[in-house]
Amino acid sequence: MKKNLLSMAALALILAGCSSNEDDVKIDKEGTNKAVPIQISQKVAGVETKAATNSTEVTANIIMIDASAQSSDTPDFDAFTPRTSNKLTSGSFASDDDRANVATATFSASTIATTLNVSPILYYPSSSTKTFILGVAPTGTVSKDKVTFSTVDGYQDVMFAEKKDAGSVSNAASANGESNTNTVELEFAHQTAQLVFVSKLSTTTFTDTEWDGKTVTVKTITIQNAEVPATIVLNGGEIEWSQKNIDVAGCAEKLTTTACAKSIPVMIKPVGKVTVDLVLELSDNTIVNYNNLVIQTAKDGATGNLSIEKGKSHLVTFEITPPDKATSGTAVSVTAKVQAWETGDEGKVEIK
C-alpha cells in the first residue's frame, strides 16, 4: 500500500507574557519518499512556566485516531488501540493496523519557528478514511482511552491539544508536497492554574521586635492538599487529579522591603481557595512557622479568597511583619536535650 507520510512541524512554545500569534510551519521534506505531507501549525497560550523558557525542550505525545469508516467525520475513540511502532513488510503495510498511531514530539521553546521531529513517523490510512490528530504534554503512558503521567509533582505544565481533522490521503496535498489543502492546527492549552510566590518585609526596622538584630529568609512554602494532574482522557481532555502537599523552595536571599526573586512556578488544579504554610529562618537559626494561611485576593477593590483559574498565572506575595517584643516581663529560657539510645536485647532468626 502506498505510504502517505503524516509529517509534523510546529511553532516553538511561546515565552512568558508574549502573544499567541500563529505562524505557518516549515515542512521537512527529507525522508518523505515522495509521500504527501500534512502541514501543521501550533500555538500555545503562554504563561510563565518551568518549561517555557528559551531553548528548553518540552516533549508531547502526538496521537492519531482514525474514523470508523470512509463516510465518518468523527474519530473512533472506542476502536483506538495505541501502537508506538510501524510494522512494515517489504516497505509496505499489510493493513492499516500495522501503522503507528502514537508518536513523541519535541518542542524547543523559542520565539522562532522550528521543525518538530516526530518519532515514529505517522502515516495516513490507505483508504479515504479520515484521521484526526491530538496532543498531550508532557509525554506519558498512552493507553486505550487516556495518558498517564509518570511525574505527578505540581511542576509539570500539563497541556492538551484538542483533536483536529487531518483529512484523508485523497485530499491531503499535491504529490510533490509543495502545496497543501488541509492544514492541521494543534492548539495546546494549559490545563492547570499556576502559582508563583515572592516574599518581602513590611519594614526593616526590627527594633523592639523579636527579630531585633537578625535577618530573615524564607525556608519553605507548602501548598496544602493541592491537586495535580495524574491522567488525561483522550476524548475531551478530562483530567484525573492526585492530591498532595507541595513544597516550594523559598527565597535564598535575605528579605528586604523589596520582593525577592520569584519561586519556581507550581501548576495545580484551579480552585476557589488555596491554603499554605510558610516557614521562615532567622539568622540565629530560629525557625518561625506560619500555618494554615489562606491566600487572599490582591485585586483592587476586591476582598476574599483568591480564586486561581485555568490557564492563568497568579503571583502571590507574602508581606511579613516582625512580631512585637514585650517591653515588660521576663522571657522564658528553654534548653533541650535528647536521650541517647540504650542497647536492647539482640535477636536472631534460624533458617533450617
Coordinates of C-alpha atoms in Angstrom, one line a residue:
M1 CA 0.0 0.0 0.0
K2 CA 1.2 3.5 -0.7
K3 CA 2.8 5.2 2.3
N4 CA 1.5 8.6 2.9
L5 CA 3.6 10.4 5.4
L6 CA 2.0 12.4 8.2
S7 CA 4.7 14.9 8.7
M8 CA 4.6 17.1 11.8
A9 CA 6.1 20.6 12.2
A10 CA 5.3 23.2 14.8
L11 CA 6.0 26.6 16.1
A12 CA 8.1 26.7 19.3
L13 CA 6.5 27.3 22.7
I14 CA 5.9 31.0 23.4
L15 CA 7.8 32.8 26.2
A16 CA 6.1 34.2 29.2
G17 CA 3.8 37.1 28.6
C18 CA 4.1 37.0 24.8
S19 CA 1.2 36.8 22.4
S20 CA -0.1 33.5 21.0
N21 CA 0.2 34.6 17.3
E22 CA 0.1 31.8 14.9
D23 CA 2.6 31.2 12.1
D24 CA 2.7 28.6 9.4
V25 CA 5.3 25.9 9.9
K26 CA 8.1 24.8 7.6
I27 CA 7.8 21.4 6.1
D28 CA 10.6 18.9 6.4
K29 CA 10.7 17.0 3.1
E30 CA 13.6 14.8 4.0
G31 CA 12.7 11.1 4.2
T32 CA 9.2 11.6 2.7
N33 CA 10.0 9.2 -0.2
K34 CA 7.5 11.2 -2.4
A35 CA 4.8 10.8 0.2
V36 CA 2.2 13.5 0.9
P37 CA 3.0 15.6 4.0
I38 CA 0.4 17.5 6.1
Q39 CA 1.3 21.0 7.2
I40 CA 0.9 21.5 10.9
S41 CA 0.7 24.8 12.8
Q42 CA 0.7 25.1 16.5
K43 CA 0.1 27.8 19.1
V44 CA 0.4 27.7 22.9
A45 CA -1.4 30.0 25.3
G46 CA 1.8 31.3 27.0
V47 CA 2.2 31.8 30.7
E48 CA 5.4 31.7 32.7
T49 CA 6.2 28.1 33.2
K50 CA 9.2 26.0 34.3
A51 CA 9.2 24.6 30.7
A52 CA 8.6 27.7 28.6
T53 CA 12.0 29.3 28.8
N54 CA 14.2 29.9 25.9
S55 CA 15.9 26.8 24.4
T56 CA 14.3 24.5 27.0
E57 CA 12.9 21.3 25.4
V58 CA 9.4 20.0 26.1
T59 CA 8.0 16.7 24.9
A60 CA 4.5 15.8 23.9
N61 CA 2.6 12.7 22.7
I62 CA 1.1 13.2 19.2
I63 CA -1.8 10.8 18.8
M64 CA -3.6 9.9 15.6
I65 CA -7.1 8.4 15.7
D66 CA -8.9 7.2 12.6
A67 CA -12.6 7.5 11.8
S68 CA -14.6 4.2 11.8
A69 CA -15.3 4.3 8.1
Q70 CA -14.8 6.4 5.0
S71 CA -18.2 8.0 5.4
S72 CA -17.5 9.1 9.0
D73 CA -16.4 12.6 10.1
T74 CA -15.6 11.7 13.7
P75 CA -12.7 9.8 15.3
D76 CA -13.5 6.3 16.6
F77 CA -12.1 6.6 20.1
D78 CA -13.7 3.2 21.1
A79 CA -11.6 1.4 18.5
F80 CA -8.4 3.1 19.3
T81 CA -5.5 0.8 20.4
P82 CA -2.2 2.5 20.9
R83 CA 0.7 1.4 18.6
T84 CA 4.1 3.0 19.0
S85 CA 5.9 1.5 16.0
N86 CA 5.3 0.9 12.3
K87 CA 5.3 -2.8 11.2
L88 CA 6.5 -2.9 7.6
T89 CA 6.7 -5.8 5.2
S90 CA 9.0 -5.2 2.3
G91 CA 8.5 -1.5 2.8
S92 CA 4.7 -1.6 2.9
F93 CA 1.9 -2.0 5.4
A94 CA -0.1 -5.2 5.2
S95 CA -3.0 -3.4 6.8
D96 CA -3.8 -0.1 8.4
D97 CA -3.4 -1.7 11.8
D98 CA 0.3 -2.0 11.2
R99 CA 0.7 1.8 11.4
A100 CA 1.9 3.6 14.5
N101 CA -0.7 5.9 15.9
V102 CA 1.3 7.3 18.9
A103 CA 4.4 9.4 18.4
T104 CA 6.7 11.6 20.5
A105 CA 7.4 15.2 19.5
T106 CA 10.0 17.6 20.9
F107 CA 9.3 21.3 21.1
S108 CA 12.3 23.7 21.6
A109 CA 10.9 26.7 23.4
S110 CA 11.7 29.7 21.2
T111 CA 10.2 32.7 19.6
I112 CA 11.5 31.3 16.2
A113 CA 9.5 28.7 14.3
T114 CA 11.3 25.3 14.3
T115 CA 10.6 22.0 12.8
L116 CA 9.1 19.4 15.2
N117 CA 10.6 15.9 14.8
V118 CA 8.1 13.2 15.3
S119 CA 9.1 9.6 16.2
P120 CA 7.9 7.3 14.8
I121 CA 6.6 8.6 11.5
L122 CA 2.8 8.7 11.3
Y123 CA 1.0 7.6 8.1
Y124 CA -2.4 8.1 6.7
P125 CA -4.9 5.2 6.3
S126 CA -4.6 3.7 2.8
S127 CA -8.2 4.3 2.0
S128 CA -10.1 7.6 2.1
T129 CA -10.9 7.2 5.8
K130 CA -10.3 10.4 7.7
T131 CA -7.8 10.6 10.5
F132 CA -7.6 13.0 13.5
I133 CA -4.7 14.4 15.5
L134 CA -4.5 15.5 19.1
G135 CA -1.7 16.2 21.5
V136 CA -0.8 15.8 25.2
A137 CA 2.2 17.4 27.0
P138 CA 4.3 16.3 28.8
T139 CA 4.6 12.7 27.5
G140 CA 3.1 9.8 29.4
T141 CA 2.0 6.3 29.0
V142 CA -0.7 6.1 26.4
S143 CA -3.4 3.5 27.0
K144 CA -6.7 2.9 25.2
D145 CA -8.5 6.0 26.5
K146 CA -6.0 8.2 28.4
V147 CA -2.5 9.3 29.0
T148 CA -1.0 8.6 32.5
F149 CA 1.8 10.9 33.6
S150 CA 4.9 9.4 35.2
T151 CA 5.7 12.5 37.2
V152 CA 3.0 13.9 39.4
D153 CA 4.6 16.7 41.4
G154 CA 2.9 20.0 40.6
Y155 CA 5.9 21.2 38.5
Q156 CA 4.6 19.8 35.1
D157 CA 2.9 22.1 32.7
V158 CA 0.2 19.8 31.5
M159 CA -1.3 20.8 28.2
F160 CA -3.9 19.4 25.9
A161 CA -4.4 20.0 22.2
E162 CA -8.0 19.1 21.1
K163 CA -8.5 16.7 18.2
K164 CA -8.2 18.3 14.8
D165 CA -9.4 16.9 11.4
A166 CA -6.3 15.9 9.3
G167 CA -8.5 14.8 6.4
S168 CA -7.6 11.8 4.4
V169 CA -4.9 10.8 1.9
S170 CA -7.2 11.6 -1.0
N171 CA -7.5 15.3 -0.2
A172 CA -4.3 15.9 1.7
A173 CA -2.0 17.7 -0.7
S174 CA -0.3 17.7 -4.1
A175 CA 2.1 14.8 -4.7
N176 CA 5.2 17.0 -4.5
G177 CA 4.2 18.4 -1.1
E178 CA 4.7 22.0 -2.2
S179 CA 1.0 22.8 -1.6
N180 CA -1.5 21.7 0.9
T181 CA -5.3 22.0 1.0
N182 CA -5.5 20.7 4.6
T183 CA -3.6 22.4 7.4
V184 CA -3.9 20.8 10.9
E185 CA -3.7 23.4 13.6
L186 CA -2.9 22.0 17.0
E187 CA -3.6 24.4 19.8
F188 CA -2.1 23.4 23.1
A189 CA -4.0 24.8 26.1
H190 CA -2.7 24.8 29.7
Q191 CA -4.9 22.6 31.9
T192 CA -3.9 23.9 35.3
A193 CA -3.6 27.2 37.2
Q194 CA -0.2 28.5 38.0
L195 CA 1.1 29.9 41.3
V196 CA 4.3 31.9 41.7
F197 CA 5.5 33.1 45.1
V198 CA 7.5 36.1 46.2
S199 CA 8.2 37.4 49.7
K200 CA 9.1 40.8 51.3
L201 CA 9.2 42.6 54.7
S202 CA 6.7 45.3 55.6
T203 CA 9.7 47.1 57.4
T204 CA 13.3 46.6 58.0
T205 CA 13.2 48.3 61.4
F206 CA 13.4 45.4 63.8
T207 CA 13.9 47.5 67.0
D208 CA 11.5 46.3 69.8
T209 CA 10.6 43.2 67.8
E210 CA 11.5 39.6 68.4
W211 CA 13.8 39.7 65.3
D212 CA 15.9 42.7 66.5
G213 CA 19.5 42.3 65.2
K214 CA 18.6 39.4 63.0
T215 CA 17.9 38.8 59.3
V216 CA 15.1 36.7 57.8
T217 CA 14.9 34.2 54.9
V218 CA 12.1 32.1 53.6
K219 CA 12.9 28.4 54.1
T220 CA 9.8 26.7 52.5
I221 CA 6.3 27.3 51.3
T222 CA 3.9 24.4 51.4
I223 CA 0.7 24.3 49.4
Q224 CA -1.8 22.1 51.4
N225 CA -3.8 19.4 49.7
A226 CA -3.0 20.6 46.2
E227 CA -4.4 18.6 43.3
V228 CA -2.2 17.9 40.3
P229 CA -2.8 16.1 37.0
A230 CA -2.4 12.3 37.1
T231 CA -4.1 11.3 33.9
I232 CA -5.9 13.0 30.9
V233 CA -8.6 11.4 28.8
L234 CA -8.0 11.4 25.1
N235 CA -11.6 12.1 24.2
G236 CA -12.2 15.6 25.5
G237 CA -9.2 16.1 27.9
E238 CA -10.9 15.4 31.2
I239 CA -8.3 15.2 34.0
E240 CA -8.0 12.8 36.9
W241 CA -6.3 14.7 39.8
S242 CA -4.0 13.4 42.5
Q243 CA -3.9 15.2 45.9
K244 CA -0.7 16.0 47.8
N245 CA 1.1 18.7 49.7
I246 CA 3.6 20.6 47.5
D247 CA 6.8 22.1 49.0
V248 CA 8.1 25.2 47.2
A249 CA 11.6 26.5 47.8
G250 CA 11.7 29.9 49.4
C251 CA 13.9 32.9 48.8
A252 CA 17.6 32.2 49.3
E253 CA 18.5 35.8 49.9
K254 CA 17.9 38.0 53.0
L255 CA 14.4 39.5 52.9
T256 CA 14.0 43.3 52.5
T257 CA 11.1 45.6 51.7
T258 CA 11.6 44.7 48.0
A259 CA 10.0 41.5 46.8
C260 CA 12.6 38.7 46.4
A261 CA 13.1 36.6 43.3
K262 CA 10.1 34.6 42.1
S263 CA 9.8 31.0 43.1
I264 CA 9.7 28.1 40.5
P265 CA 6.1 28.1 39.2
V266 CA 3.7 25.5 40.5
M267 CA 0.8 24.1 38.4
I268 CA -2.3 22.8 40.2
K269 CA -6.0 22.4 39.8
P270 CA -8.0 25.6 39.6
V271 CA -9.8 26.1 42.9
G272 CA -11.5 28.9 44.9
K273 CA -9.3 28.6 48.0
V274 CA -5.6 27.9 48.4
T275 CA -4.1 27.3 51.9
V276 CA -0.4 27.4 52.5
D277 CA 2.2 27.0 55.3
L278 CA 5.1 29.4 55.5
V279 CA 8.4 28.6 57.2
L280 CA 11.0 31.4 57.9
E281 CA 14.5 31.0 59.2
L282 CA 16.3 33.8 61.2
S283 CA 20.0 34.4 61.1
D284 CA 20.4 32.7 64.5
N285 CA 18.8 29.5 63.1
T286 CA 15.5 30.1 64.8
I287 CA 12.6 28.6 62.7
V288 CA 9.3 30.5 62.6
N289 CA 6.2 28.7 61.4
Y290 CA 3.0 30.3 60.0
N291 CA 0.4 27.6 59.3
N292 CA -3.0 27.5 57.6
L293 CA -2.6 30.8 55.7
V294 CA -5.4 31.3 53.2
I295 CA -4.3 33.3 50.2
Q296 CA -6.5 36.4 49.7
T297 CA -7.1 38.3 46.5
A298 CA -5.0 41.4 46.0
K299 CA -7.2 42.8 43.2
D300 CA -8.1 46.4 43.8
G301 CA -11.4 46.9 45.5
A302 CA -11.9 43.2 46.0
T303 CA -11.9 41.1 49.2
G304 CA -12.0 37.4 50.0
N305 CA -10.1 34.3 48.9
L306 CA -8.0 34.2 45.7
S307 CA -9.6 32.0 43.1
I308 CA -7.0 30.6 40.8
E309 CA -8.0 30.0 37.2
K310 CA -7.2 27.6 34.4
G311 CA -4.5 28.9 32.1
K312 CA -3.7 31.9 34.3
S313 CA -0.5 32.6 36.3
H314 CA -1.1 34.1 39.8
L315 CA 1.6 36.0 41.6
V316 CA 1.3 35.6 45.4
T317 CA 3.2 38.0 47.6
F318 CA 3.9 37.3 51.3
E319 CA 4.3 40.6 53.1
I320 CA 5.8 39.8 56.5
T321 CA 5.8 41.9 59.7
P322 CA 8.1 41.0 62.5
P323 CA 6.3 40.2 65.8
D324 CA 6.5 42.8 68.6
K325 CA 8.6 42.1 71.6
A326 CA 7.1 42.7 75.1
T327 CA 8.5 45.8 76.8
S328 CA 8.0 44.4 80.2
G329 CA 8.1 40.9 81.7
T330 CA 10.8 38.2 81.6
A331 CA 11.2 35.8 78.7
V332 CA 11.2 32.1 79.4
S333 CA 14.6 30.5 78.7
V334 CA 14.3 27.0 77.3
T335 CA 17.0 24.3 76.8
A336 CA 16.6 20.9 75.3
K337 CA 18.5 17.6 75.2
V338 CA 17.8 14.2 73.6
Q339 CA 18.3 10.9 75.4
A340 CA 20.8 8.5 73.9
W341 CA 19.6 5.2 72.6
E342 CA 20.0 2.4 75.1
T343 CA 21.2 -1.0 74.0
G344 CA 18.4 -3.5 73.9
D345 CA 18.4 -7.3 73.7
E346 CA 19.6 -8.9 70.5
G347 CA 17.5 -11.1 68.3
K348 CA 18.1 -14.0 65.9
V349 CA 16.4 -15.9 63.1
E350 CA 17.3 -19.5 62.5
I351 CA 16.6 -20.9 59.0
K352 CA 16.9 -24.7 58.6

